[in-house]
């Protein structure tokens, strides 16, 4: 049985470009030096690295936002007991001056808030390894089977697509049927 090899011919003396090897796309042809990937392993590696970087950045931005909201959310002004809302809130809190925080307010928050970016970072890393590996291997296989060389921009763009799909999937979609 004859095998059909559709892989792109790797140029003589080809050396895999170093990460990230993104090149400026706009400019005269003699100035722009494009970088290409020819091996599935390289496409997978570039996609994995870009996915880890972009997922970590997105998750840590969200974690920072959550920390700021929780930190500043506890700094609301004290309610006056003479108002209706203040009396209701005072009843929820219990005795006068009790805020319901056992560890001393801001100090208690700091004991827990430092964990938010750590947990988000670990989750982002796990998601990125899974998504980057699947997308990178699929990209490498598709481009290799078609006999195409892969620009170093392709793994970067697909990692952006992966994080956008992750963000979009975080919203609940409810139809009005």
Coordinates of N, CA and C in Angstrom, one line a residue, residues 13-177:
X13 N 18.0 23.9 5.7 CA 18.6 24.7 6.8 C 17.5 25.4 7.7
X14 N 16.3 24.9 7.6 CA 15.2 25.4 8.4 C 15.5 25.2 9.9
X15 N 15.4 26.3 10.7 CA 15.5 26.2 12.1 C 14.2 26.8 12.7
X16 N 13.6 26.1 13.6 CA 12.3 26.5 14.2 C 12.5 27.9 14.8
X17 N 11.7 28.9 14.5 CA 11.9 30.2 15.1 C 11.6 30.1 16.6
X18 N 12.3 31.0 17.3 CA 12.1 31.1 18.8 C 10.7 31.7 19.1
X19 N 10.2 31.4 20.2 CA 8.9 31.9 20.7 C 9.1 33.4 21.0
X20 N 8.3 34.3 20.7 CA 7.0 34.3 20.0 C 7.1 34.4 18.5
X21 N 8.2 35.1 18.0 CA 8.4 35.2 16.6 C 7.3 35.8 15.8
X22 N 6.6 36.7 16.4 CA 5.5 37.5 15.7 C 6.2 38.6 14.9
X23 N 5.9 38.7 13.6 CA 6.5 39.7 12.8 C 5.5 40.7 12.4
X24 N 5.9 41.9 12.0 CA 5.1 43.0 11.6 C 4.5 42.7 10.2
X25 N 3.2 42.7 10.1 CA 2.6 42.2 8.8 C 2.6 43.3 7.8
X26 N 2.7 44.6 8.2 CA 2.6 45.7 7.2 C 4.0 46.2 7.0
X27 N 4.3 46.4 5.7 CA 5.5 47.0 5.3 C 6.0 46.5 4.0
X28 N 7.1 47.0 3.5 CA 7.6 46.5 2.2 C 8.1 45.1 2.3
X29 N 8.0 44.3 1.3 CA 8.3 42.9 1.3 C 9.8 42.6 1.7
X30 N 10.7 43.5 1.4 CA 12.1 43.3 1.7 C 12.4 43.6 3.2
X31 N 11.5 44.2 3.9 CA 11.7 44.5 5.3 C 11.0 43.4 6.2
X32 N 9.8 43.0 5.8 CA 9.0 42.0 6.5 C 9.7 40.6 6.4
X33 N 10.1 40.0 7.5 CA 10.6 38.7 7.5 C 9.7 37.7 8.2
X34 N 8.8 37.1 7.4 CA 7.8 36.2 8.0 C 8.5 35.0 8.6
X35 N 7.9 34.5 9.7 CA 8.3 33.2 10.3 C 7.2 32.2 10.2
X36 N 7.7 31.0 9.8 CA 6.7 29.9 9.6 C 7.1 28.7 10.4
X37 N 6.1 27.9 10.7 CA 6.2 26.6 11.4 C 5.9 25.5 10.5
X38 N 6.7 24.4 10.5 CA 6.5 23.3 9.6 C 6.1 22.0 10.3
X39 N 6.4 21.9 11.5 CA 6.3 20.6 12.2 C 5.1 20.8 13.2
X40 N 4.3 19.6 13.4 CA 3.2 19.6 14.2 C 3.6 20.0 15.7
X41 N 4.7 19.5 16.1 CA 5.2 19.7 17.5 C 5.4 21.2 17.7
X42 N 5.9 21.9 16.7 CA 6.1 23.4 16.9 C 4.8 24.1 16.9
X43 N 3.9 23.7 16.0 CA 2.5 24.4 16.0 C 1.9 24.2 17.4
X44 N 1.9 23.0 17.9 CA 1.3 22.6 19.2 C 2.0 23.5 20.3
X45 N 3.3 23.6 20.3 CA 4.0 24.3 21.3 C 3.7 25.8 21.3
X46 N 3.7 26.4 20.1 CA 3.4 27.8 20.0 C 1.9 28.1 20.5
X47 N 1.0 27.2 20.1 CA -0.4 27.4 20.5 C -0.5 27.2 22.0
X48 N 0.1 26.2 22.5 CA 0.1 26.0 24.0 C 0.6 27.2 24.7
X49 N 1.8 27.7 24.3 CA 2.4 28.9 25.0 C 1.5 30.1 25.0
X50 N 1.0 30.4 23.8 CA 0.1 31.6 23.6 C -1.2 31.4 24.4
X51 N -1.7 30.2 24.4 CA -3.0 30.0 25.2 C -2.8 30.1 26.7
X52 N -1.7 29.6 27.2 CA -1.4 29.8 28.6 C -1.2 31.3 28.9
X53 N -0.5 32.0 28.1 CA -0.3 33.4 28.4 C -1.6 34.2 28.4
X54 N -2.4 34.0 27.4 CA -3.7 34.7 27.2 C -4.7 34.3 28.2
X55 N -4.8 33.0 28.5 CA -5.7 32.5 29.6 C -5.3 33.1 30.9
X56 N -4.0 33.1 31.3 CA -3.6 33.6 32.5 C -3.9 35.1 32.6
X57 N -3.6 35.8 31.6 CA -3.9 37.3 31.6 C -5.4 37.5 31.8
X58 N -6.2 36.8 31.1 CA -7.7 37.0 31.2 C -8.2 36.7 32.6
X59 N -7.8 35.5 33.1 CA -8.2 35.1 34.4 C -7.7 36.0 35.6
X60 N -6.4 36.4 35.4 CA -5.9 37.3 36.5 C -6.5 38.7 36.4
X61 N -6.9 39.1 35.3 CA -7.6 40.4 35.2 C -9.0 40.3 35.9
X62 N -9.7 39.2 35.7 CA -11.0 39.0 36.4 C -10.8 38.8 37.9
X63 N -9.7 38.1 38.3 CA -9.4 37.9 39.7 C -9.1 39.2 40.4
X64 N -8.3 40.1 39.7 CA -8.0 41.4 40.2 C -9.3 42.2 40.4
X65 N -10.2 42.2 39.4 CA -11.5 42.9 39.5 C -12.3 42.3 40.7
X66 N -12.3 41.0 40.9 CA -13.0 40.5 42.0 C -12.5 40.9 43.3
X67 N -11.1 40.9 43.4 CA -10.5 41.4 44.7 C -10.8 42.8 45.0
X68 N -10.8 43.7 43.9 CA -11.1 45.1 44.1 C -12.5 45.3 44.6
X69 N -13.4 44.6 43.9 CA -14.8 44.7 44.3 C -15.1 44.2 45.7
X70 N -14.5 43.1 46.1 CA -14.7 42.6 47.5 C -14.0 43.6 48.5
X71 N -12.8 44.0 48.2 CA -12.1 44.9 49.1 C -12.8 46.2 49.3
X72 N -13.2 46.9 48.2 CA -13.9 48.1 48.3 C -15.4 48.0 48.7
X73 N -15.9 46.9 48.5 CA -17.3 46.6 48.8 C -17.6 46.7 50.3
X74 N -16.6 46.3 51.1 CA -16.7 46.3 52.6 C -16.4 47.6 53.2
X75 N -16.1 48.6 52.4 CA -15.8 50.0 52.9 C -17.0 50.9 52.8
X76 N -18.2 50.4 52.7 CA -19.4 51.3 52.6 C -19.5 52.0 54.0
X77 N -20.1 53.2 53.9 CA -20.3 54.0 55.2 C -21.2 53.3 56.1
X78 N -21.0 53.6 57.4 CA -21.9 53.0 58.4 C -23.3 53.6 58.3
X79 N -24.3 52.7 58.5 CA -25.7 53.1 58.4 C -26.2 53.8 59.7
X80 N -27.0 54.8 59.5 CA -27.5 55.4 60.7 C -28.7 54.6 61.3
X81 N -28.7 54.5 62.6 CA -29.8 53.6 63.2 C -31.1 54.3 63.1
X82 N -31.2 55.6 63.0 CA -32.4 56.3 63.0 C -33.2 56.1 61.7
X83 N -32.7 55.7 60.7 CA -33.4 55.5 59.4 C -34.0 54.1 59.3
X84 N -35.0 53.9 58.5 CA -35.6 52.6 58.3 C -34.7 51.6 57.8
X85 N -33.9 52.0 56.8 CA -32.9 51.0 56.2 C -31.9 50.7 57.2
X86 N -31.4 51.7 58.0 CA -30.4 51.5 59.0 C -30.9 50.5 60.1
X87 N -32.2 50.6 60.5 CA -32.7 49.8 61.5 C -32.8 48.3 61.0
X88 N -33.2 48.2 59.7 CA -33.3 46.8 59.2 C -31.9 46.2 59.1
X89 N -30.9 46.9 58.6 CA -29.6 46.4 58.6 C -29.0 46.1 59.9
X90 N -29.4 47.0 60.9 CA -28.9 46.8 62.3 C -29.5 45.5 62.8
X91 N -30.7 45.2 62.5 CA -31.4 44.0 62.9 C -30.7 42.8 62.3
X92 N -30.2 42.9 61.1 CA -29.5 41.7 60.4 C -28.2 41.5 61.1
X93 N -27.5 42.6 61.5 CA -26.2 42.5 62.0 C -26.2 41.9 63.4
X94 N -27.3 42.1 64.2 CA -27.3 41.6 65.6 C -27.0 42.8 66.5
X95 N -26.1 42.6 67.4 CA -25.9 43.7 68.4 C -25.2 44.9 67.7
X96 N -25.3 46.0 68.4 CA -24.8 47.2 67.8 C -23.3 47.1 67.6
X97 N -22.9 47.6 66.4 CA -21.5 47.6 66.0 C -21.0 46.3 65.5
X98 N -21.7 45.2 65.5 CA -21.3 43.9 65.0 C -21.5 43.9 63.5
X99 N -20.4 43.7 62.7 CA -20.5 43.8 61.3 C -20.6 42.4 60.7
X100 N -20.6 41.4 61.6 CA -20.7 40.0 61.1 C -19.4 39.4 60.6
X101 N -18.3 40.2 60.7 CA -17.0 39.7 60.3 C -16.2 39.3 61.5
X102 N -15.8 38.0 61.6 CA -15.2 37.4 62.8 C -13.7 37.8 62.9
X103 N -13.0 38.0 61.8 CA -11.6 38.1 61.8 C -11.1 39.6 61.8
X104 N -11.9 40.5 62.2 CA -11.5 41.8 62.3 C -11.6 42.6 61.1
X105 N -12.6 42.4 60.3 CA -12.8 43.3 59.1 C -11.8 43.1 58.0
X106 N -11.0 44.2 57.7 CA -10.1 44.2 56.6 C -9.0 43.1 56.7
X107 N -8.6 42.9 57.9 CA -7.5 41.9 58.1 C -8.1 40.5 57.8
X108 N -9.3 40.2 58.1 CA -10.0 38.9 57.8 C -10.1 38.8 56.3
X109 N -10.4 39.9 55.6 CA -10.5 39.8 54.1 C -9.2 39.5 53.5
X110 N -8.1 40.1 54.0 CA -6.8 39.8 53.4 C -6.4 38.4 53.5
X111 N -6.9 37.7 54.6 CA -6.5 36.3 54.7 C -7.1 35.4 53.6
X112 N -8.2 35.9 53.1 CA -8.9 35.1 52.1 C -8.7 35.6 50.7
X113 N -8.5 37.0 50.5 CA -8.5 37.6 49.2 C -7.2 37.2 48.4
X114 N -6.1 36.9 49.1 CA -4.9 36.6 48.3 C -5.1 35.2 47.6
X115 N -6.0 34.4 48.1 CA -6.2 33.1 47.4 C -7.0 33.2 46.1
X116 N -7.7 34.3 45.9 CA -8.5 34.5 44.7 C -7.6 34.4 43.4
X117 N -6.6 35.3 43.3 CA -5.8 35.2 42.1 C -5.0 33.9 42.0
X118 N -4.7 33.3 43.1 CA -4.0 32.0 43.0 C -4.9 30.9 42.4
X119 N -6.1 30.9 43.0 CA -7.1 29.9 42.5 C -7.4 30.1 41.0
X120 N -7.6 31.4 40.6 CA -7.9 31.7 39.2 C -6.7 31.4 38.3
X121 N -5.5 31.6 38.8 CA -4.3 31.3 38.0 C -4.2 29.8 37.8
X122 N -4.4 29.0 38.8 CA -4.3 27.6 38.7 C -5.4 27.0 37.7
X123 N -6.6 27.5 37.9 CA -7.7 27.1 37.0 C -7.4 27.5 35.5
X124 N -6.8 28.7 35.4 CA -6.5 29.2 34.0 C -5.4 28.3 33.4
X125 N -4.4 27.9 34.2 CA -3.4 27.0 33.7 C -3.9 25.7 33.2
X126 N -4.8 25.1 34.0 CA -5.4 23.8 33.7 C -6.2 23.9 32.4
X127 N -7.0 25.0 32.3 CA -7.8 25.2 31.1 C -7.0 25.4 29.9
X128 N -5.9 26.2 30.1 CA -5.0 26.5 29.0 C -4.3 25.3 28.4
X129 N -3.8 24.5 29.3 CA -3.1 23.3 28.9 C -4.0 22.4 28.1
X130 N -5.3 22.2 28.6 CA -6.2 21.4 27.8 C -6.6 22.0 26.5
X131 N -7.0 23.3 26.5 CA -7.5 24.0 25.3 C -6.3 24.1 24.3
X132 N -5.2 24.5 24.8 CA -4.0 24.8 23.9 C -3.5 23.5 23.3
X133 N -3.6 22.4 24.0 CA -3.1 21.1 23.4 C -4.1 20.6 22.4
X134 N -5.4 20.7 22.6 CA -6.4 20.2 21.7 C -6.3 21.1 20.4
X135 N -6.4 22.4 20.6 CA -6.4 23.3 19.4 C -5.0 23.2 18.7
X136 N -3.9 23.2 19.4 CA -2.6 23.1 18.7 C -2.4 21.9 17.9
X137 N -2.8 20.7 18.5 CA -2.7 19.5 17.7 C -3.6 19.4 16.5
X138 N -4.8 20.0 16.7 CA -5.7 20.0 15.5 C -5.2 21.0 14.5
X139 N -4.7 22.1 14.9 CA -4.1 23.1 13.9 C -2.9 22.4 13.1
X140 N -2.1 21.8 13.9 CA -0.9 21.1 13.3 C -1.3 20.1 12.3
X141 N -2.3 19.3 12.7 CA -2.8 18.2 11.8 C -3.4 18.7 10.6
X142 N -4.3 19.7 10.7 CA -5.0 20.3 9.6 C -4.0 20.9 8.6
X143 N -3.1 21.7 9.1 CA -2.2 22.4 8.2 C -1.2 21.4 7.6
X144 N -0.8 20.4 8.3 CA 0.1 19.4 7.8 C -0.6 18.5 6.8
X145 N -1.8 18.2 7.0 CA -2.5 17.4 6.0 C -2.8 18.1 4.7
X146 N -3.0 19.4 4.8 CA -3.2 20.2 3.6 C -1.9 20.6 3.0
X147 N -0.8 20.4 3.6 CA 0.5 20.7 3.0 C 0.8 22.2 3.1
X148 N 0.4 22.9 4.1 CA 0.6 24.3 4.3 C 1.6 24.6 5.4
X149 N 2.3 25.7 5.2 CA 3.2 26.1 6.3 C 2.3 27.0 7.2
X150 N 2.7 27.1 8.5 CA 1.9 27.8 9.4 C 2.6 29.1 9.8
X151 N 2.0 30.2 9.6 CA 2.5 31.5 10.1 C 2.5 31.5 11.6
X152 N 3.5 32.2 12.2 CA 3.5 32.2 13.7 C 2.4 33.0 14.3
X153 N 1.6 33.7 13.4 CA 0.4 34.4 13.9 C -0.7 33.5 14.1
X154 N -0.8 32.4 13.4 CA -1.9 31.5 13.5 C -2.1 30.9 14.9
X155 N -1.1 30.4 15.6 CA -1.3 30.0 17.0 C -1.8 31.1 17.9
X156 N -1.2 32.3 17.7 CA -1.6 33.5 18.5 C -3.1 33.8 18.3
X157 N -3.6 33.8 17.1 CA -5.0 34.1 16.8 C -5.9 33.1 17.4
X158 N -5.5 31.8 17.2 CA -6.3 30.7 17.8 C -6.4 30.7 19.3
X159 N -5.4 31.2 19.9 CA -5.4 31.3 21.4 C -6.4 32.4 21.8
X160 N -6.4 33.5 21.0 CA -7.4 34.6 21.3 C -8.8 34.1 21.1
X161 N -9.0 33.3 20.0 CA -10.3 32.7 19.8 C -10.7 31.8 20.9
X162 N -9.8 31.0 21.4 CA -10.1 30.1 22.6 C -10.5 30.9 23.8
X163 N -9.9 32.0 24.1 CA -10.3 32.8 25.3 C -11.6 33.5 25.1
X164 N -11.9 33.9 23.8 CA -13.2 34.5 23.5 C -14.3 33.5 23.6
X165 N -14.0 32.3 23.2 CA -15.0 31.2 23.4 C -15.3 30.9 24.8
X166 N -14.2 30.9 25.6 CA -14.4 30.7 27.1 C -15.2 31.8 27.7
X167 N -14.9 33.1 27.3 CA -15.7 34.2 27.9 C -17.1 34.1 27.4
X168 N -17.4 33.8 26.2 CA -18.7 33.7 25.7 C -19.5 32.6 26.4
X169 N -18.8 31.5 26.6 CA -19.5 30.3 27.3 C -19.8 30.6 28.7
X170 N -19.3 31.7 29.3 CA -19.5 32.0 30.7 C -20.9 32.6 30.9
X171 N -21.5 33.1 29.8 CA -22.8 33.8 29.9 C -23.9 32.7 29.7
X172 N -24.9 32.9 30.5 CA -26.1 32.0 30.3 C -26.9 32.6 29.2
X173 N -27.3 31.8 28.3 CA -28.1 32.2 27.1 C -29.5 31.7 27.4
X174 N -30.5 32.6 27.5 CA -31.9 32.2 27.7 C -32.7 32.7 26.6
X175 N -33.4 31.8 26.0 CA -34.3 32.1 24.9 C -35.7 32.4 25.3
X176 N -36.4 33.1 24.5 CA -37.8 33.5 24.9 C -38.8 32.7 24.1
X177 N -38.7 31.3 24.1 CA -39.6 30.5 23.4 C -40.9 30.3 24.1

